[in-house]
Amino acid sequence: MLNLQDLALVLRPSWGGRVLSLTWRGQPILSPMQGAEGVFDGRNWPKGGAYPLFPFHNRIPLGRFSYRGRDVRLPVHPQEPNAVHGHAHQQPWHMVDAGDTAAELAYQDAGDGAWPWAFTASQCFRLRHDGLELLLSIRNQADEPMPAGLGWHPFFAKALRISSDAGREWTMGADFLPSGVWHLAGTEGAGTRYLSDWSRVDLTLSSGLRVTMRASGLSHLVIHDPERAYSCVEPVSHLANSINLYPHRAADNLADLVPGGLLQARISLAFRSLQAPPQ
C-alpha cells in the first residue's frame, strides 16, 4: 500500500499488475476490486480497480492481423470471438521497487505464448498531494520489429458526469469495433465512446469528488459508462483494431517498435472535493 496524507493506493502485482483500490480522504476514486482475497482468474476479471493494457487495447477481431507480411493469430477471449485488451493483465507482474509514495511494477514476456514477440513492460506509480501519476512503458525485446500499444483501464467509482475536450469521435458497430470513420466530438455523450485528440477529461463522481485526467503519449480515449456501479475512462495509444483498419498508416495505429525500441506514456489524475455533492 502507498500512502500520502489523503491518498491511499493498494496494488496487487500478481493479479495482472492491478490496482485494487485508490481512495482520497476516505472516498473511493476507483470502484474497489471485489473478491481480493479469492483466486484470481485472469480471463474473467472483476469490474473494479484498474489494470494495464499491453501490448494492445480493446478488440482485434478473431485475434487475427497481418504485420510486415506475417499472419498473426492471437488467443481469443472465452466470452467473444476476439482478442481483447492484450494479455499482460492476465499474467503475474512483480514489484521492482516500492516506497511510501511510489512503486514500480514490471512484466516480462518471452514472446512464445499469447504474443509472438518478446517484450518487457512497466508501470510506475507516484502519489502527489492532490493526485496520482502513472508512467507506462513497453520495450521490444525481440530481434525484429513488432507492433506495440499501451493504455490503462481504470474502473472509476460511478460518475454523474464525464466531459472531455476530445476533437474526434469514432463511429462503431454493435460489436464495439470502430468503422474507421470519425466526426467532431461533443463534450459529453452516453454509453461507449471512442475518442481521440484529447488533453483533458473531467469526472464528477457521485460522492462529490472531481477527478481530472490528463495524459501524454496516449492520443486516444475509450469511455465506457454502463448502467452499473462504475465508469471506465481508458487513455490508450491507438484506435481499437487499428492494425487491421490502418495497416500502413502511423497515425492512430499501433507503434512500429524496432528491436530495443521503447514506447512510453504518462497519465495524471488530480482530485478535489466539490463544496456539495451535485444534485
Coordinates of C-alpha atoms in Angstrom, one line a residue, residues 40-264:
F40 CA -7.6 -14.6 -9.5
D41 CA -9.0 -15.6 -12.9
G42 CA -7.1 -13.6 -15.5
R43 CA -9.6 -14.3 -18.2
N44 CA -12.7 -13.4 -16.2
W45 CA -11.6 -10.2 -14.4
P46 CA -13.7 -8.4 -11.9
K47 CA -15.1 -5.0 -12.8
G48 CA -13.1 -2.9 -10.3
G49 CA -9.7 -1.3 -9.6
A50 CA -7.5 -0.8 -12.7
Y51 CA -5.3 -2.8 -14.9
P52 CA -2.7 -2.2 -17.6
L53 CA -3.3 -2.7 -21.4
F54 CA -0.3 -4.3 -23.1
P55 CA 0.7 -4.8 -25.9
F56 CA -2.6 -3.5 -27.4
H57 CA -6.0 -2.5 -26.1
N58 CA -9.6 -3.3 -26.9
R59 CA -10.5 -5.8 -29.6
I60 CA -8.7 -7.5 -32.5
P61 CA -11.4 -9.4 -34.5
L62 CA -10.9 -13.2 -34.4
G63 CA -7.4 -12.4 -32.9
R64 CA -6.1 -12.0 -36.5
F65 CA -3.9 -9.4 -38.2
S66 CA -1.0 -9.1 -40.6
Y67 CA 2.2 -7.3 -39.8
R68 CA 5.1 -6.9 -42.2
G69 CA 3.9 -9.8 -44.3
R70 CA 3.4 -12.1 -41.3
D71 CA 0.0 -13.5 -40.5
V72 CA -0.6 -13.4 -36.7
R73 CA -3.2 -15.3 -34.7
L74 CA -3.8 -14.4 -31.1
P75 CA -5.8 -16.3 -28.4
V76 CA -9.4 -15.0 -28.3
H77 CA -11.4 -14.2 -25.2
P78 CA -13.6 -17.0 -23.9
Q79 CA -16.7 -14.9 -24.0
E80 CA -16.4 -13.5 -27.5
P81 CA -14.6 -14.2 -30.8
N82 CA -11.9 -11.5 -30.4
A83 CA -8.6 -11.0 -28.7
V84 CA -9.3 -8.4 -26.0
H85 CA -7.1 -5.9 -24.1
G86 CA -3.8 -7.7 -24.7
H87 CA -2.8 -10.4 -22.2
A88 CA -0.3 -8.7 -19.8
H89 CA -3.2 -8.0 -17.4
Q90 CA -3.8 -11.8 -17.2
Q91 CA -0.3 -12.6 -16.1
P92 CA 1.7 -12.1 -12.8
W93 CA 3.7 -9.0 -12.5
H94 CA 6.4 -8.3 -9.9
M95 CA 7.3 -5.4 -7.7
V96 CA 10.6 -3.9 -8.8
D97 CA 10.7 -1.1 -6.2
A98 CA 8.3 0.2 -3.6
G99 CA 8.4 3.1 -1.1
D100 CA 5.9 5.0 0.9
T101 CA 4.6 7.1 -2.0
A102 CA 6.0 5.4 -5.2
A103 CA 6.2 1.9 -6.7
E104 CA 7.3 0.2 -9.9
L105 CA 5.7 -3.0 -11.3
A106 CA 7.3 -4.9 -14.2
Y107 CA 6.3 -7.7 -16.6
Q108 CA 8.4 -9.8 -18.9
D109 CA 7.0 -11.8 -21.8
A110 CA 9.2 -14.3 -23.7
G111 CA 7.1 -14.0 -26.9
D112 CA 6.3 -17.7 -27.0
G113 CA 2.7 -17.6 -25.9
A114 CA -0.2 -15.1 -26.4
W115 CA 2.1 -12.6 -28.3
P116 CA 4.7 -13.7 -30.8
W117 CA 7.3 -11.0 -29.9
A118 CA 9.3 -10.8 -26.6
F119 CA 8.8 -7.5 -24.7
T120 CA 9.0 -6.0 -21.2
A121 CA 6.5 -3.6 -19.7
S122 CA 6.4 -1.4 -16.6
Q123 CA 4.0 0.7 -14.5
C124 CA 5.5 3.4 -12.3
F125 CA 3.0 4.8 -9.7
R126 CA 3.7 8.0 -7.8
L127 CA 1.4 9.7 -5.3
R128 CA 1.1 13.5 -5.2
H129 CA -0.6 15.6 -2.6
D130 CA -3.5 16.2 -4.9
G131 CA -3.4 13.1 -7.2
L132 CA -1.6 10.2 -8.9
E133 CA 0.9 10.0 -11.7
L134 CA 1.4 6.8 -13.7
L135 CA 4.2 6.2 -16.2
L136 CA 3.6 3.2 -18.6
S137 CA 6.3 1.8 -20.9
I138 CA 6.8 -1.2 -23.2
R139 CA 10.1 -2.2 -24.8
N140 CA 10.6 -4.6 -27.8
Q141 CA 12.9 -7.4 -26.7
A142 CA 12.6 -9.3 -29.9
D143 CA 15.2 -9.4 -32.6
E144 CA 12.8 -8.0 -35.2
P145 CA 10.3 -5.1 -35.3
M146 CA 6.9 -5.5 -33.5
P147 CA 3.7 -3.6 -33.3
A148 CA 3.0 -2.2 -29.8
G149 CA 0.4 -0.2 -27.9
L150 CA -0.4 0.5 -24.3
G151 CA -3.0 2.0 -22.1
W152 CA -4.7 1.9 -18.7
H153 CA -8.2 0.6 -17.8
P154 CA -9.5 2.1 -14.6
F155 CA -13.0 1.4 -13.2
F156 CA -13.8 4.7 -11.6
A157 CA -16.5 4.9 -8.9
K158 CA -19.8 5.8 -10.6
A159 CA -19.6 9.2 -12.4
L160 CA -22.6 11.5 -12.6
R161 CA -20.9 13.4 -15.4
I162 CA -18.0 12.8 -17.8
S163 CA -16.8 15.6 -20.1
S164 CA -13.7 15.8 -22.4
D165 CA -12.1 18.1 -24.8
A166 CA -11.6 15.4 -27.4
G167 CA -11.6 16.6 -31.0
R168 CA -12.8 13.4 -32.8
E169 CA -15.3 10.7 -32.1
W170 CA -15.1 7.4 -34.0
T171 CA -18.2 5.5 -35.0
M172 CA -18.5 1.9 -34.1
G173 CA -20.8 -1.1 -34.7
A174 CA -22.8 -3.3 -32.4
D175 CA -19.7 -5.4 -32.0
F176 CA -17.9 -2.4 -30.4
L177 CA -15.4 -2.3 -33.3
P178 CA -14.8 1.1 -34.9
S179 CA -15.6 1.6 -38.5
G180 CA -12.6 3.9 -39.2
V181 CA -15.0 6.9 -39.7
W182 CA -14.9 9.8 -37.3
H183 CA -16.8 13.1 -36.7
L184 CA -16.3 16.0 -34.5
A185 CA -16.8 15.0 -30.9
G186 CA -19.2 16.6 -28.4
T187 CA -18.1 17.5 -24.9
E188 CA -20.4 14.8 -23.4
G189 CA -22.1 11.6 -24.5
A190 CA -23.7 8.4 -23.2
G191 CA -22.7 4.8 -23.4
T192 CA -19.4 3.7 -25.0
R193 CA -17.4 6.2 -27.0
Y194 CA -14.1 6.0 -28.9
L195 CA -12.4 9.5 -28.9
S196 CA -9.1 11.0 -29.9
D197 CA -7.2 14.2 -30.0
W198 CA -7.9 14.9 -26.3
S199 CA -5.9 16.6 -23.5
R200 CA -8.3 16.6 -20.5
V201 CA -11.2 14.6 -19.1
D202 CA -13.3 15.6 -16.0
L203 CA -15.3 13.2 -14.0
T204 CA -17.8 14.2 -11.3
L205 CA -18.3 11.2 -9.1
S206 CA -21.5 10.5 -7.2
S207 CA -19.5 11.1 -3.9
G208 CA -19.0 14.7 -4.9
L209 CA -15.3 14.3 -5.9
R210 CA -14.0 15.8 -9.1
V211 CA -11.3 13.9 -11.0
T212 CA -9.3 15.4 -13.8
M213 CA -7.3 13.1 -16.1
R214 CA -4.5 14.3 -18.4
A215 CA -2.1 12.2 -20.4
S216 CA 0.8 12.4 -22.8
G217 CA 1.6 9.7 -25.4
L218 CA -2.0 8.5 -25.3
S219 CA -3.9 10.2 -28.1
H220 CA -7.0 8.0 -27.9
L221 CA -9.6 7.6 -25.2
V222 CA -12.3 5.0 -24.6
I223 CA -15.2 6.0 -22.3
H224 CA -17.5 3.1 -21.2
D225 CA -20.2 4.3 -18.9
P226 CA -22.7 1.4 -18.5
E227 CA -25.7 1.4 -16.1
R228 CA -23.6 -0.2 -13.4
A229 CA -21.7 0.9 -10.3
Y230 CA -18.6 2.1 -12.2
S231 CA -17.5 4.3 -15.1
C232 CA -14.5 3.5 -17.3
V233 CA -12.3 6.2 -18.8
E234 CA -9.4 4.5 -20.6
P235 CA -6.5 6.5 -22.0
V236 CA -4.8 4.5 -24.8
S237 CA -2.2 4.9 -27.5
H238 CA -4.2 3.9 -30.6
L239 CA -7.6 3.3 -32.1
A240 CA -9.2 -0.2 -31.4
N241 CA -8.4 -2.6 -34.2
S242 CA -6.2 0.0 -35.9
I243 CA -3.7 -2.6 -37.1
N244 CA -6.4 -4.0 -39.4
L245 CA -8.1 -0.7 -40.2
Y246 CA -4.9 1.2 -41.0
P247 CA -2.1 -1.3 -41.6
H248 CA 0.1 1.1 -43.5
R249 CA -0.6 4.4 -41.6
A250 CA 1.2 5.5 -38.5
A251 CA -1.5 7.9 -37.2
D252 CA -4.0 6.2 -34.9
N253 CA -2.2 2.9 -35.2
L254 CA 0.0 0.7 -33.0
A255 CA 3.6 1.9 -32.8
D256 CA 6.2 0.2 -35.0
L257 CA 8.9 -0.7 -32.5
V258 CA 12.4 -1.6 -33.7
P259 CA 14.4 -4.1 -31.6
G260 CA 15.1 -2.4 -28.3
G261 CA 12.6 0.3 -29.1
L262 CA 10.7 1.9 -26.3
L263 CA 7.2 3.3 -26.1
Q264 CA 6.2 5.4 -23.1

